[in-house]
Amino acid sequence: MPPTKNAPRFSVDAQKHHHSLHLVHPCDTCAVRPYSACAALNPDEQKRLVDIMKTVDIEAHQPIFNEFDKAQHVFNVTEGAVKIYKLLSDGRRQITGFLFPGDFLGLTHNETYAYSAEALGATKLCRFPREKLEALLDAMPSLEQRLLGMASHELAAAQDQMILLGRKSAKERVVSFLLMLSNSAVRHGRPGNPVSLPMTRNDMGDYLGLSLETVSRAFTQLKTQGLIQLLDERQVRLNKPDALREIATGF
Amino acid sequence: MPPTKNAPRFSVDAQKHHHSLHLVHPCDTCAVRPYSACAALNPDEQKRLVDIMKTVDIEAHQPIFNEFDKAQHVFNVTEGAVKIYKLLSDGRRQITGFLFPGDFLGLTHNETYAYSAEALGATKLCRFPREKLEALLDAMPSLEQRLLGMASHELAAAQDQMILLGRKSAKERVVSFLLMLSNSAVRHGRPGNPVSLPMTRNDMGDYLGLSLETVSRAFTQLKTQGLIQLLDERQVRLNKPDALREIATGF
DNA sequence: CGGTCCTTTGACACAGGTCAAGTAATGTGG
DNA sequence: CCACATTACTTGACCTGTGTCAAAGGACCG
């Protein structure tokens, strides 16, 4: 069952006009966050970024781009959530990340994208033409520094994911995932305890290297042990964060 | 035969004196490679790099630094090979990378190292004091650009490793590993076909998320199918690279 | 030449995958 | 507003790939 994807369907807003409204804080649009790129730029630099930027709306479950497409744009999530993934030729899928407001996608040093990207729910993005962004980079070391910091942060996260995928049990993976989502929410300025889960069990499985059934069973087990509590189907309360942290780190 | 046991050991002081000899090509010392950082620097910039650099020798199986140590130096491999890994509290280990001449280790944006590093065989490193290197970075955007390129390359590799760990079978993992080593050897200017394996089965297992027995069984199976051939215990010939590539990508 | 480490191989156990059935939640068209 | 379809989730029964444990051989070393 190789999930054959249709072509990207997104509408580009004609938003050029009110860019000027955002000049002082362009990153209100571009979702400024601790790890976002536009913080710490001077007004002139911000203006140059905003000038090459367009806002894009994506409907739920629509592709944003596919692996091996020509990499013409770089995106920044402003609202909603995105999953990025790679496929093996027989359809096996590995989700390599879930992205939230402030996160970049589509950065690459090759001609083509290194992964596919799809919106989880209704999502807004900032879109930068790649060659223009790269020209800006050369002229703005501070932006480049920022990107390096983000890349190094992502690299650390990728290594955590490797130990999860290579060495953790199903339960440890699910617990690690919940804590990771919680931490990420806090970093992005959202509440960290009732954790919201904008993705399906299947997506979680493809992120954690598990089947959807195993993810579901892990949830049930954690519920039974009183460690978590499902409020709404897409909302989990972490009852004993410390106990969960111990499970996640392998005690 | 484990690589170069009796490597000539020159002291740090001795190196200092003939820095001037290296000024035109300082990266002979610092192992210049396509993904290395010192390429494309002008002579003045190269000199400034060399001035803060020291050469270090590490014996086989000796630690270089440990996760959570204060990150005081950044290293570049010049000879030999290094493994970097993370541990869970009960001792489970995930090797997150094998590094060869030209590769950097110890780069982080935190106070402490994000992983432990250990020499596989006798190994030579270039060592840069971290704060001096960071000061240089601010002054040399070209170097920063180079690092960003390397980080983005490593990020892509990390995502390949995620699909390997999350979704590939034992046999697919081992084959992917052999091909990866072969490609890496070619990129680093060494022969790509008889692949040399400077690490133990145990190390391979900890890199691939498998037990050492499963790695061994996969080798036997590949031998039986005539796809590979063990020359020396640390040297594999890839008999049918195309067939191997198909296995690795999940056909 | 005995000790240590690495590798291979076999026997067996088990975590997690697969298949299947049933239910709940959500959306859709009449 | 209600049939109906669709998608998501849970749970059970069973199967299998890989881990674990154990033993034995080989290479290297002091």
Coordinates of C-alpha atoms (C1' of nucleotides) in Angstrom, one line a residue:
Chain A
M1 CA 0.0 0.0 0.0
P2 CA 2.4 2.7 -1.1
P3 CA 0.7 6.0 -0.3
T4 CA 0.7 7.7 -3.7
K5 CA 0.5 11.4 -3.2
N6 CA -1.2 13.9 -5.4
A7 CA 0.4 17.2 -6.5
P8 CA 0.6 20.0 -4.0
R9 CA -2.6 22.1 -3.8
F10 CA -2.0 25.3 -2.1
S11 CA -3.2 28.8 -2.7
V12 CA -0.8 31.8 -2.5
D13 CA -2.4 34.7 -0.8
A14 CA -2.0 38.1 -2.4
Q15 CA -0.6 39.5 0.8
K16 CA 2.1 41.8 -0.6
H17 CA 0.2 44.9 0.5
H18 CA 0.2 44.7 4.2
H19 CA 3.8 43.7 4.5
S20 CA 4.5 47.2 5.6
L21 CA 2.2 46.7 8.6
H22 CA 4.6 44.1 9.8
L23 CA 7.8 45.8 9.2
V24 CA 8.5 46.5 12.8
H25 CA 7.8 42.9 13.8
P26 CA 7.8 40.9 10.6
C27 CA 8.3 37.8 12.6
D28 CA 4.8 38.0 13.9
T29 CA 4.1 36.7 10.5
C30 CA 7.0 34.5 10.3
A31 CA 6.4 33.1 13.8
V32 CA 9.4 34.3 15.8
R33 CA 10.5 31.8 18.4
P34 CA 13.7 31.1 20.3
Y35 CA 14.9 28.9 17.5
S36 CA 13.5 30.9 14.6
A37 CA 15.7 32.7 12.2
C38 CA 14.4 36.2 12.2
A39 CA 15.1 37.1 15.8
A40 CA 18.0 39.4 16.5
L41 CA 17.9 41.1 13.1
N42 CA 18.0 44.8 12.7
P43 CA 15.0 46.6 11.0
D44 CA 16.7 46.9 7.7
E45 CA 17.5 43.2 7.6
Q46 CA 14.0 42.3 8.7
K47 CA 12.6 44.4 5.9
R48 CA 14.7 42.6 3.3
L49 CA 13.5 39.3 4.6
V50 CA 9.8 40.3 4.5
D51 CA 10.2 41.7 1.0
I52 CA 10.9 38.2 -0.5
M53 CA 8.3 36.4 1.7
K54 CA 4.8 35.3 0.8
T55 CA 2.2 33.7 3.0
V56 CA 0.7 30.4 2.0
D57 CA -2.3 28.5 3.3
I58 CA -2.4 24.7 3.2
E59 CA -5.5 22.6 3.9
A60 CA -5.4 19.6 6.3
H61 CA -3.7 16.5 4.9
Q62 CA -2.4 18.3 1.8
P63 CA 1.2 17.8 0.7
I64 CA 3.5 20.9 0.8
F65 CA 6.3 19.3 -1.3
N66 CA 7.7 15.9 -2.0
E67 CA 11.1 14.4 -1.6
F68 CA 13.1 14.7 -4.9
D69 CA 11.0 17.7 -6.0
K70 CA 13.2 20.6 -7.1
A71 CA 13.8 22.7 -4.0
Q72 CA 12.6 26.1 -5.0
H73 CA 11.3 27.4 -1.7
V74 CA 12.1 27.4 1.9
F75 CA 9.1 27.5 4.3
N76 CA 8.5 28.6 7.9
V77 CA 5.5 27.3 9.8
T78 CA 3.4 30.1 11.2
E79 CA 0.2 28.3 12.2
G80 CA -0.8 24.6 12.5
A81 CA 1.6 21.6 12.3
V82 CA 3.5 19.8 9.6
K83 CA 4.9 16.3 9.3
I84 CA 8.0 15.5 7.3
Y85 CA 8.8 12.0 6.2
K86 CA 10.8 9.7 3.9
L87 CA 9.5 6.6 2.1
L88 CA 11.2 3.3 1.1
S89 CA 10.3 2.0 -2.3
D90 CA 7.8 -0.5 -1.0
G91 CA 5.9 2.2 0.9
R92 CA 7.3 1.9 4.4
R93 CA 7.4 5.3 5.9
Q94 CA 9.5 7.0 8.5
I95 CA 8.4 10.4 9.8
T96 CA 11.5 12.3 10.7
G97 CA 9.9 15.2 12.4
F98 CA 6.8 17.1 13.4
L99 CA 7.1 20.8 12.8
F100 CA 5.3 23.6 14.7
P101 CA 5.1 27.4 14.4
G102 CA 8.6 28.9 14.1
D103 CA 10.1 25.8 12.5
F104 CA 11.7 25.8 9.1
L105 CA 11.3 23.3 6.4
G106 CA 12.8 22.8 2.9
L107 CA 16.3 23.9 3.8
T108 CA 18.8 21.8 1.8
H109 CA 22.1 22.2 0.1
N110 CA 21.1 20.0 -2.9
E111 CA 18.9 20.7 -5.9
T112 CA 16.0 18.7 -4.5
Y113 CA 14.2 18.4 -1.2
A114 CA 15.5 15.7 1.2
Y115 CA 12.0 14.7 2.4
S116 CA 8.3 15.1 1.8
A117 CA 6.2 17.4 3.9
E118 CA 2.5 17.4 4.6
A119 CA 0.1 19.6 6.7
L120 CA -1.4 17.8 9.7
G121 CA -4.3 20.3 10.0
A122 CA -5.0 23.6 8.4
T123 CA -1.7 25.3 8.3
K124 CA -0.1 28.6 7.4
L125 CA 3.4 29.0 6.1
C126 CA 5.8 31.7 5.1
R127 CA 7.4 31.0 1.8
F128 CA 10.8 32.2 0.7
P129 CA 12.2 31.8 -2.9
R130 CA 15.3 29.8 -2.3
E131 CA 17.8 31.7 -4.5
K132 CA 16.7 35.0 -3.0
L133 CA 17.1 33.7 0.5
E134 CA 20.5 32.4 -0.2
A135 CA 21.6 35.7 -1.7
L136 CA 20.3 37.3 1.6
L137 CA 22.3 34.8 3.6
D138 CA 25.5 35.8 2.0
A139 CA 24.9 39.4 2.9
M140 CA 23.7 38.7 6.4
P141 CA 26.0 36.7 8.6
S142 CA 23.7 37.1 11.6
L143 CA 21.0 35.2 9.8
E144 CA 23.5 32.5 8.9
Q145 CA 24.6 32.2 12.5
R146 CA 21.0 31.8 13.5
L147 CA 20.5 29.0 11.0
L148 CA 23.7 27.3 12.2
G149 CA 22.4 27.4 15.7
M150 CA 19.1 25.9 14.6
A151 CA 20.8 23.2 12.5
S152 CA 23.0 22.2 15.5
H153 CA 19.9 22.0 17.7
E154 CA 18.2 19.8 15.2
L155 CA 21.2 17.6 14.9
A156 CA 21.1 17.0 18.7
A157 CA 17.4 16.2 18.4
A158 CA 18.2 13.8 15.6
Q159 CA 20.7 11.9 17.8
D160 CA 18.1 11.6 20.5
Q161 CA 15.8 10.2 18.0
M162 CA 18.5 7.6 17.0
I163 CA 18.8 6.3 20.5
L164 CA 15.0 6.1 20.7
L165 CA 14.7 4.2 17.4
G166 CA 17.7 2.0 18.0
R167 CA 17.5 1.1 21.6
K168 CA 14.3 2.0 23.3
S169 CA 11.3 -0.3 24.0
A170 CA 7.8 0.5 22.6
K171 CA 6.7 2.0 26.0
E172 CA 9.9 4.0 26.4
R173 CA 9.4 5.4 22.9
V174 CA 5.8 6.5 23.4
V175 CA 6.7 8.1 26.8
S176 CA 9.7 9.9 25.2
F177 CA 7.5 11.1 22.5
L178 CA 4.9 12.6 24.9
L179 CA 7.6 14.3 26.9
M180 CA 9.2 15.6 23.7
L181 CA 5.9 17.1 22.6
S182 CA 5.4 18.6 26.0
N183 CA 8.9 20.2 26.0
S184 CA 8.4 21.4 22.4
A185 CA 5.1 23.0 23.3
V186 CA 6.7 24.9 26.2
R187 CA 9.6 26.1 24.0
H188 CA 7.1 27.4 21.6
G189 CA 5.2 29.2 24.3
R190 CA 2.2 26.8 24.5
P191 CA 1.1 25.0 27.7
G192 CA 3.2 21.9 28.4
N193 CA 0.9 19.7 30.3
P194 CA -2.2 18.7 28.7
V195 CA -0.2 17.7 25.6
S196 CA -2.1 18.0 22.4
L197 CA -1.6 15.4 19.7
P198 CA -2.4 16.8 16.3
M199 CA -1.3 13.5 14.6
T200 CA -2.9 10.0 14.3
R201 CA -1.7 6.8 16.0
N202 CA -0.4 5.8 12.5
D203 CA 1.7 9.0 12.3
M204 CA 3.0 8.4 15.8
G205 CA 3.9 4.8 14.8
D206 CA 5.7 6.0 11.7
Y207 CA 7.6 8.5 13.8
L208 CA 8.5 6.0 16.6
G209 CA 9.3 3.0 14.3
L210 CA 6.3 1.1 15.7
S211 CA 3.0 -0.1 14.3
L212 CA -0.1 1.9 15.1
E213 CA -1.4 -1.0 17.2
T214 CA 1.7 -1.0 19.4
V215 CA 1.3 2.7 19.9
S216 CA -2.3 2.2 20.9
R217 CA -1.4 -0.6 23.3
A218 CA 1.3 1.5 24.9
F219 CA -1.3 4.3 25.5
T220 CA -3.7 1.8 27.1
Q221 CA -1.0 0.5 29.4
L222 CA 0.1 4.0 30.5
K223 CA -3.6 4.8 31.2
T224 CA -4.0 1.6 33.2
Q225 CA -0.9 2.5 35.3
G226 CA -2.4 6.0 35.9
L227 CA 0.6 7.7 34.4
I228 CA -1.4 9.5 31.7
Q229 CA -5.0 10.3 31.1
L230 CA -6.8 10.9 27.7
L231 CA -9.0 13.9 28.0
D232 CA -10.2 14.5 24.5
E233 CA -9.0 12.0 22.0
R234 CA -6.3 14.5 20.9
Q235 CA -5.3 15.7 24.4
V236 CA -3.3 13.8 27.0
R237 CA -2.6 14.8 30.6
L238 CA 0.7 13.7 32.0
N239 CA -0.2 12.6 35.6
K240 CA 3.3 11.8 36.9
P241 CA 5.9 13.7 34.8
D242 CA 8.8 12.5 37.0
A243 CA 7.8 8.8 36.7
L244 CA 7.4 9.3 32.9
R245 CA 10.9 10.9 32.7
E246 CA 12.4 7.9 34.4
I247 CA 10.7 5.6 32.0
A248 CA 11.9 7.6 29.0
T249 CA 15.5 7.6 30.0
G250 CA 15.6 3.9 30.7
F251 CA 15.7 3.5 34.4
Chain B
M1 CA 44.7 -6.0 10.9
P2 CA 43.6 -2.9 13.0
P3 CA 44.9 0.3 11.4
T4 CA 48.4 1.7 12.0
K5 CA 49.3 0.7 15.6
N6 CA 52.8 2.1 15.6
A7 CA 52.0 5.6 14.3
P8 CA 54.8 8.2 14.7
R9 CA 54.0 10.4 17.6
F10 CA 55.1 13.9 17.4
S11 CA 54.6 16.2 20.3
V12 CA 52.5 19.4 20.3
D13 CA 55.6 21.5 20.7
A14 CA 57.3 19.9 17.7
Q15 CA 54.2 20.8 15.7
K16 CA 54.3 24.4 16.7
H17 CA 57.6 25.0 15.2
H18 CA 56.8 24.0 11.7
H19 CA 53.4 25.7 11.5
S20 CA 55.0 28.0 9.0
L21 CA 55.7 25.1 6.8
H22 CA 52.0 24.5 6.6
L23 CA 50.8 28.0 6.1
V24 CA 50.0 27.5 2.5
H25 CA 48.2 24.3 3.1
P26 CA 47.4 24.1 6.7
C27 CA 44.7 21.7 6.0
D28 CA 47.2 19.0 5.2
T29 CA 47.4 18.9 8.9
C30 CA 43.7 19.5 9.5
A31 CA 42.7 16.9 6.9
V32 CA 41.0 19.0 4.2
R33 CA 38.1 17.2 2.6
P34 CA 35.0 18.2 0.6
Y35 CA 33.1 18.6 3.8
S36 CA 35.9 19.9 5.9
A37 CA 35.8 23.4 7.2
C38 CA 39.1 24.9 6.1
A39 CA 38.7 24.7 2.4
A40 CA 38.1 27.9 0.5
L41 CA 39.7 30.1 3.1
N42 CA 42.2 32.8 2.2
P43 CA 45.8 32.5 3.5
D44 CA 45.3 35.0 6.3
E45 CA 42.2 33.1 7.5
Q46 CA 44.1 29.8 7.3
K47 CA 46.9 31.2 9.4
R48 CA 44.5 32.3 12.1
L49 CA 43.0 28.8 12.2
V50 CA 46.4 27.2 12.4
D51 CA 47.5 29.5 15.2
I52 CA 44.9 28.2 17.6
M53 CA 45.2 24.6 16.6
K54 CA 47.1 21.8 18.3
T55 CA 47.7 18.2 17.2
V56 CA 46.7 15.4 19.5
D57 CA 47.4 11.6 19.4
I58 CA 44.9 9.2 20.8
E59 CA 45.6 5.5 21.4
A60 CA 43.2 2.8 20.2
H61 CA 40.0 2.4 22.4
Q62 CA 40.8 5.6 24.4
P63 CA 38.0 8.1 25.1
I64 CA 38.3 11.5 23.6
F65 CA 35.6 13.1 25.6
N66 CA 32.4 12.1 27.4
E67 CA 28.8 13.2 27.0
F68 CA 28.1 16.0 29.6
D69 CA 31.8 16.9 29.9
K70 CA 32.3 20.6 29.6
A71 CA 32.8 21.3 25.9
Q72 CA 36.2 23.0 25.9
H73 CA 37.5 21.9 22.5
V74 CA 36.4 21.1 19.0
F75 CA 38.3 18.4 17.2
N76 CA 38.9 17.4 13.6
V77 CA 40.0 13.9 12.7
T78 CA 43.2 13.8 10.7
E79 CA 44.0 10.1 10.9
G80 CA 42.3 6.9 12.1
A81 CA 38.6 6.6 13.0
V82 CA 36.3 7.7 15.8
K83 CA 33.0 6.5 17.1
I84 CA 30.5 8.8 18.8
Y85 CA 27.7 7.4 21.0
K86 CA 25.1 8.1 23.6
L87 CA 24.1 5.8 26.5
L88 CA 20.9 5.1 28.4
S89 CA 21.1 5.0 32.1
D90 CA 21.1 1.1 32.1
G91 CA 24.0 0.9 29.7
R92 CA 22.2 0.5 26.4
R93 CA 24.3 2.2 23.8
Q94 CA 23.5 3.9 20.5
I95 CA 26.5 4.8 18.3
T96 CA 25.3 7.9 16.3
G97 CA 28.2 8.0 14.0
F98 CA 31.6 6.8 12.8
L99 CA 34.0 9.7 11.9
F100 CA 36.9 9.6 9.5
P101 CA 39.7 12.0 8.5
G102 CA 38.2 15.4 7.8
D103 CA 35.2 15.0 10.1
F104 CA 34.6 17.4 13.0
L105 CA 33.5 16.3 16.5
G106 CA 32.6 18.2 19.6
L107 CA 30.7 21.1 18.0
T108 CA 27.8 22.1 20.2
H109 CA 25.8 25.1 21.1
N110 CA 25.6 24.0 24.8
E111 CA 28.0 24.1 27.7
T112 CA 28.5 20.3 27.4
Y113 CA 29.2 17.7 24.8
A114 CA 26.1 16.1 23.4
Y115 CA 27.8 12.6 23.0
S116 CA 30.8 10.6 24.0
A117 CA 33.7 10.0 21.6
E118 CA 36.2 7.2 21.5
A119 CA 39.0 6.3 19.1
L120 CA 38.6 3.1 17.2
G121 CA 42.2 2.6 16.4
A122 CA 45.3 4.8 16.8
T123 CA 44.0 8.3 15.9
K124 CA 45.3 11.8 15.3
L125 CA 43.1 14.8 15.9
C126 CA 43.4 18.6 15.5
R127 CA 42.2 20.3 18.6
F128 CA 40.7 23.9 18.7
P129 CA 39.9 25.7 21.9
R130 CA 36.2 26.3 21.7
E131 CA 36.0 30.0 22.6
K132 CA 38.9 30.9 20.3
L133 CA 37.2 29.0 17.4
E134 CA 33.9 30.8 18.1
A135 CA 35.6 34.1 18.1
L136 CA 37.1 33.3 14.8
L137 CA 33.7 32.2 13.5
D138 CA 32.2 35.6 14.2
A139 CA 35.0 37.2 12.2
M140 CA 34.9 34.7 9.3
P141 CA 31.5 34.2 7.7
S142 CA 33.1 31.9 5.0
L143 CA 34.0 29.5 7.7
E144 CA 30.5 29.7 9.2
Q145 CA 29.0 29.1 5.8
R146 CA 31.2 26.0 5.5
L147 CA 30.0 24.7 8.9
L148 CA 26.4 25.3 8.0
G149 CA 26.9 23.2 4.8
M150 CA 28.4 20.4 6.9
A151 CA 25.7 20.6 9.5
S152 CA 23.0 20.4 6.7
H153 CA 24.8 17.4 5.2
E154 CA 24.9 15.7 8.6
L155 CA 21.3 16.4 9.1
A156 CA 20.4 14.6 5.9
A157 CA 22.6 11.7 7.0
A158 CA 20.8 11.6 10.3
Q159 CA 17.4 11.3 8.6
D160 CA 18.7 8.4 6.5
Q161 CA 19.7 6.8 9.7
M162 CA 16.3 7.3 11.2
I163 CA 14.6 5.4 8.3
L164 CA 17.2 2.7 8.7
L165 CA 16.6 2.4 12.5
G166 CA 12.8 2.8 12.3
R167 CA 11.8 0.8 9.3
K168 CA 14.5 -1.4 7.8
S169 CA 15.1 -5.1 8.5
A170 CA 18.3 -6.5 9.9
K171 CA 19.6 -7.5 6.5
E172 CA 18.7 -4.1 4.9
R173 CA 20.4 -2.3 7.8
V174 CA 23.7 -4.2 7.4
V175 CA 23.7 -3.7 3.6
S176 CA 22.9 0.0 3.9
F177 CA 25.8 0.2 6.4
L178 CA 28.3 -1.4 4.0
L179 CA 27.2 0.9 1.1
M180 CA 27.4 3.9 3.4
L181 CA 30.9 3.0 4.4
S182 CA 31.8 2.5 0.8
N183 CA 30.4 5.9 -0.2
S184 CA 32.0 7.6 2.7
A185 CA 35.4 6.1 1.8
V186 CA 35.1 7.4 -1.8
R187 CA 34.1 10.8 -0.6
H188 CA 37.1 10.8 1.6
G189 CA 39.3 9.8 -1.3
R190 CA 39.9 6.2 -0.3
P191 CA 39.0 3.1 -2.4
G192 CA 35.3 2.3 -2.3
N193 CA 35.2 -1.4 -3.0
P194 CA 37.0 -3.6 -0.7
V195 CA 35.3 -1.8 2.3
S196 CA 37.4 -1.7 5.4
L197 CA 35.6 -2.2 8.7
P198 CA 37.6 -0.6 11.6
M199 CA 34.9 -1.4 14.1
T200 CA 33.7 -4.6 15.8
R201 CA 30.4 -6.5 15.2
N202 CA 29.3 -5.1 18.6
D203 CA 30.0 -1.5 17.4
M204 CA 28.1 -2.2 14.2
G205 CA 25.2 -3.6 16.2
D206 CA 25.1 -0.5 18.4
Y207 CA 25.1 1.7 15.3
L208 CA 22.4 -0.3 13.5
G209 CA 20.1 -0.9 16.5
L210 CA 20.9 -4.7 16.4
S211 CA 22.6 -7.3 18.5
L212 CA 26.1 -8.3 17.5
E213 CA 24.8 -11.8 16.8
T214 CA 22.2 -10.5 14.3
V215 CA 24.9 -8.5 12.5
S216 CA 27.0 -11.6 12.3
R217 CA 24.1 -13.7 11.0
A218 CA 23.4 -11.0 8.3
F219 CA 27.0 -11.2 7.2
T220 CA 26.9 -15.0 6.9
Q221 CA 23.6 -14.8 4.9
L222 CA 25.1 -12.2 2.5
K223 CA 28.2 -14.4 2.1
T224 CA 26.1 -17.4 1.4
Q225 CA 24.1 -15.5 -1.3
G226 CA 27.4 -14.5 -2.9
L227 CA 26.7 -10.8 -2.4
I228 CA 29.7 -10.1 -0.3
Q229 CA 33.0 -11.8 0.5
L230 CA 35.1 -11.4 3.6
L231 CA 38.7 -11.1 2.6
D232 CA 40.5 -10.2 5.8
E233 CA 38.3 -10.2 8.9
R234 CA 38.2 -6.4 8.6
Q235 CA 37.8 -6.1 4.8
V236 CA 34.7 -6.9 2.8
R237 CA 34.4 -7.0 -1.0
L238 CA 31.0 -6.0 -2.4
N239 CA 30.4 -8.5 -5.2
K240 CA 27.1 -7.2 -6.6
P241 CA 26.8 -3.5 -5.7
D242 CA 23.6 -3.1 -7.7
A243 CA 21.9 -6.0 -6.0
L244 CA 23.0 -4.6 -2.7
R245 CA 21.7 -1.2 -3.5
E246 CA 18.3 -2.7 -4.2
I247 CA 18.3 -4.5 -0.9
A248 CA 19.3 -1.3 1.0
T249 CA 16.5 0.8 -0.5
G250 CA 13.8 -1.8 0.2
F251 CA 13.0 -3.3 -3.2
Chain C
dC1 C1' 51.1 -21.3 25.4
dG2 C1' 47.5 -19.8 28.4
dG3 C1' 44.4 -15.5 28.4
dT4 C1' 41.6 -12.3 26.3
dC5 C1' 38.8 -10.6 22.9
dC6 C1' 36.2 -11.2 18.8
dT7 C1' 33.3 -13.9 15.9
dT8 C1' 30.2 -17.6 14.6
dT9 C1' 26.5 -20.7 15.3
dG10 C1' 22.6 -23.0 17.7
dA11 C1' 18.5 -23.3 20.7
dC12 C1' 15.0 -20.9 22.6
dA13 C1' 12.1 -16.9 24.3
dC14 C1' 9.5 -12.8 23.6
dA15 C1' 8.5 -8.0 22.0
dG16 C1' 6.3 -6.3 18.7
dG17 C1' 4.2 -7.0 13.9
dT18 C1' 0.2 -8.7 11.3
dC19 C1' -4.4 -9.8 10.6
dA20 C1' -9.0 -9.4 11.9
dA21 C1' -13.1 -7.8 14.3
dG22 C1' -15.7 -4.5 16.6
dT23 C1' -16.6 0.4 18.1
dA24 C1' -16.5 5.2 18.1
dA25 C1' -16.0 9.6 15.9
dT26 C1' -16.5 12.5 11.9
dG27 C1' -18.0 13.7 7.7
dT28 C1' -21.4 13.7 3.6
dG29 C1' -25.3 13.7 0.8
dG30 C1' -30.2 13.2 0.4
Chain D
dC1 C1' -31.8 15.6 10.6
dC2 C1' -30.9 11.2 9.5
dA3 C1' -28.7 7.0 6.7
dC4 C1' -24.4 5.9 5.4
dA5 C1' -19.5 5.9 4.4
dT6 C1' -15.1 6.8 6.0
dT7 C1' -11.5 7.2 9.0
dA8 C1' -9.5 6.5 13.5
dC9 C1' -8.9 3.8 17.5
dT10 C1' -8.9 -0.3 20.5
dT11 C1' -8.5 -5.1 21.5
dG12 C1' -7.6 -10.0 20.7
dA13 C1' -5.2 -14.0 18.6
dC14 C1' -1.5 -15.5 16.4
dC15 C1' 3.1 -15.3 14.1
dT16 C1' 7.9 -14.1 13.3
dG17 C1' 12.2 -11.5 13.4
dT18 C1' 15.3 -10.5 16.4
dG19 C1' 17.2 -10.7 21.2
dT20 C1' 19.3 -13.6 24.7
dC21 C1' 21.9 -17.2 26.4
dA22 C1' 25.4 -20.5 25.7
dA23 C1' 29.2 -22.9 23.6
dA24 C1' 33.0 -23.3 20.8
dG25 C1' 36.6 -21.9 17.5
dG26 C1' 40.0 -18.4 15.9
dA27 C1' 43.2 -14.5 16.2
dC28 C1' 46.2 -12.0 18.7
dC29 C1' 49.3 -11.0 22.7
dG30 C1' 52.2 -10.9 26.5

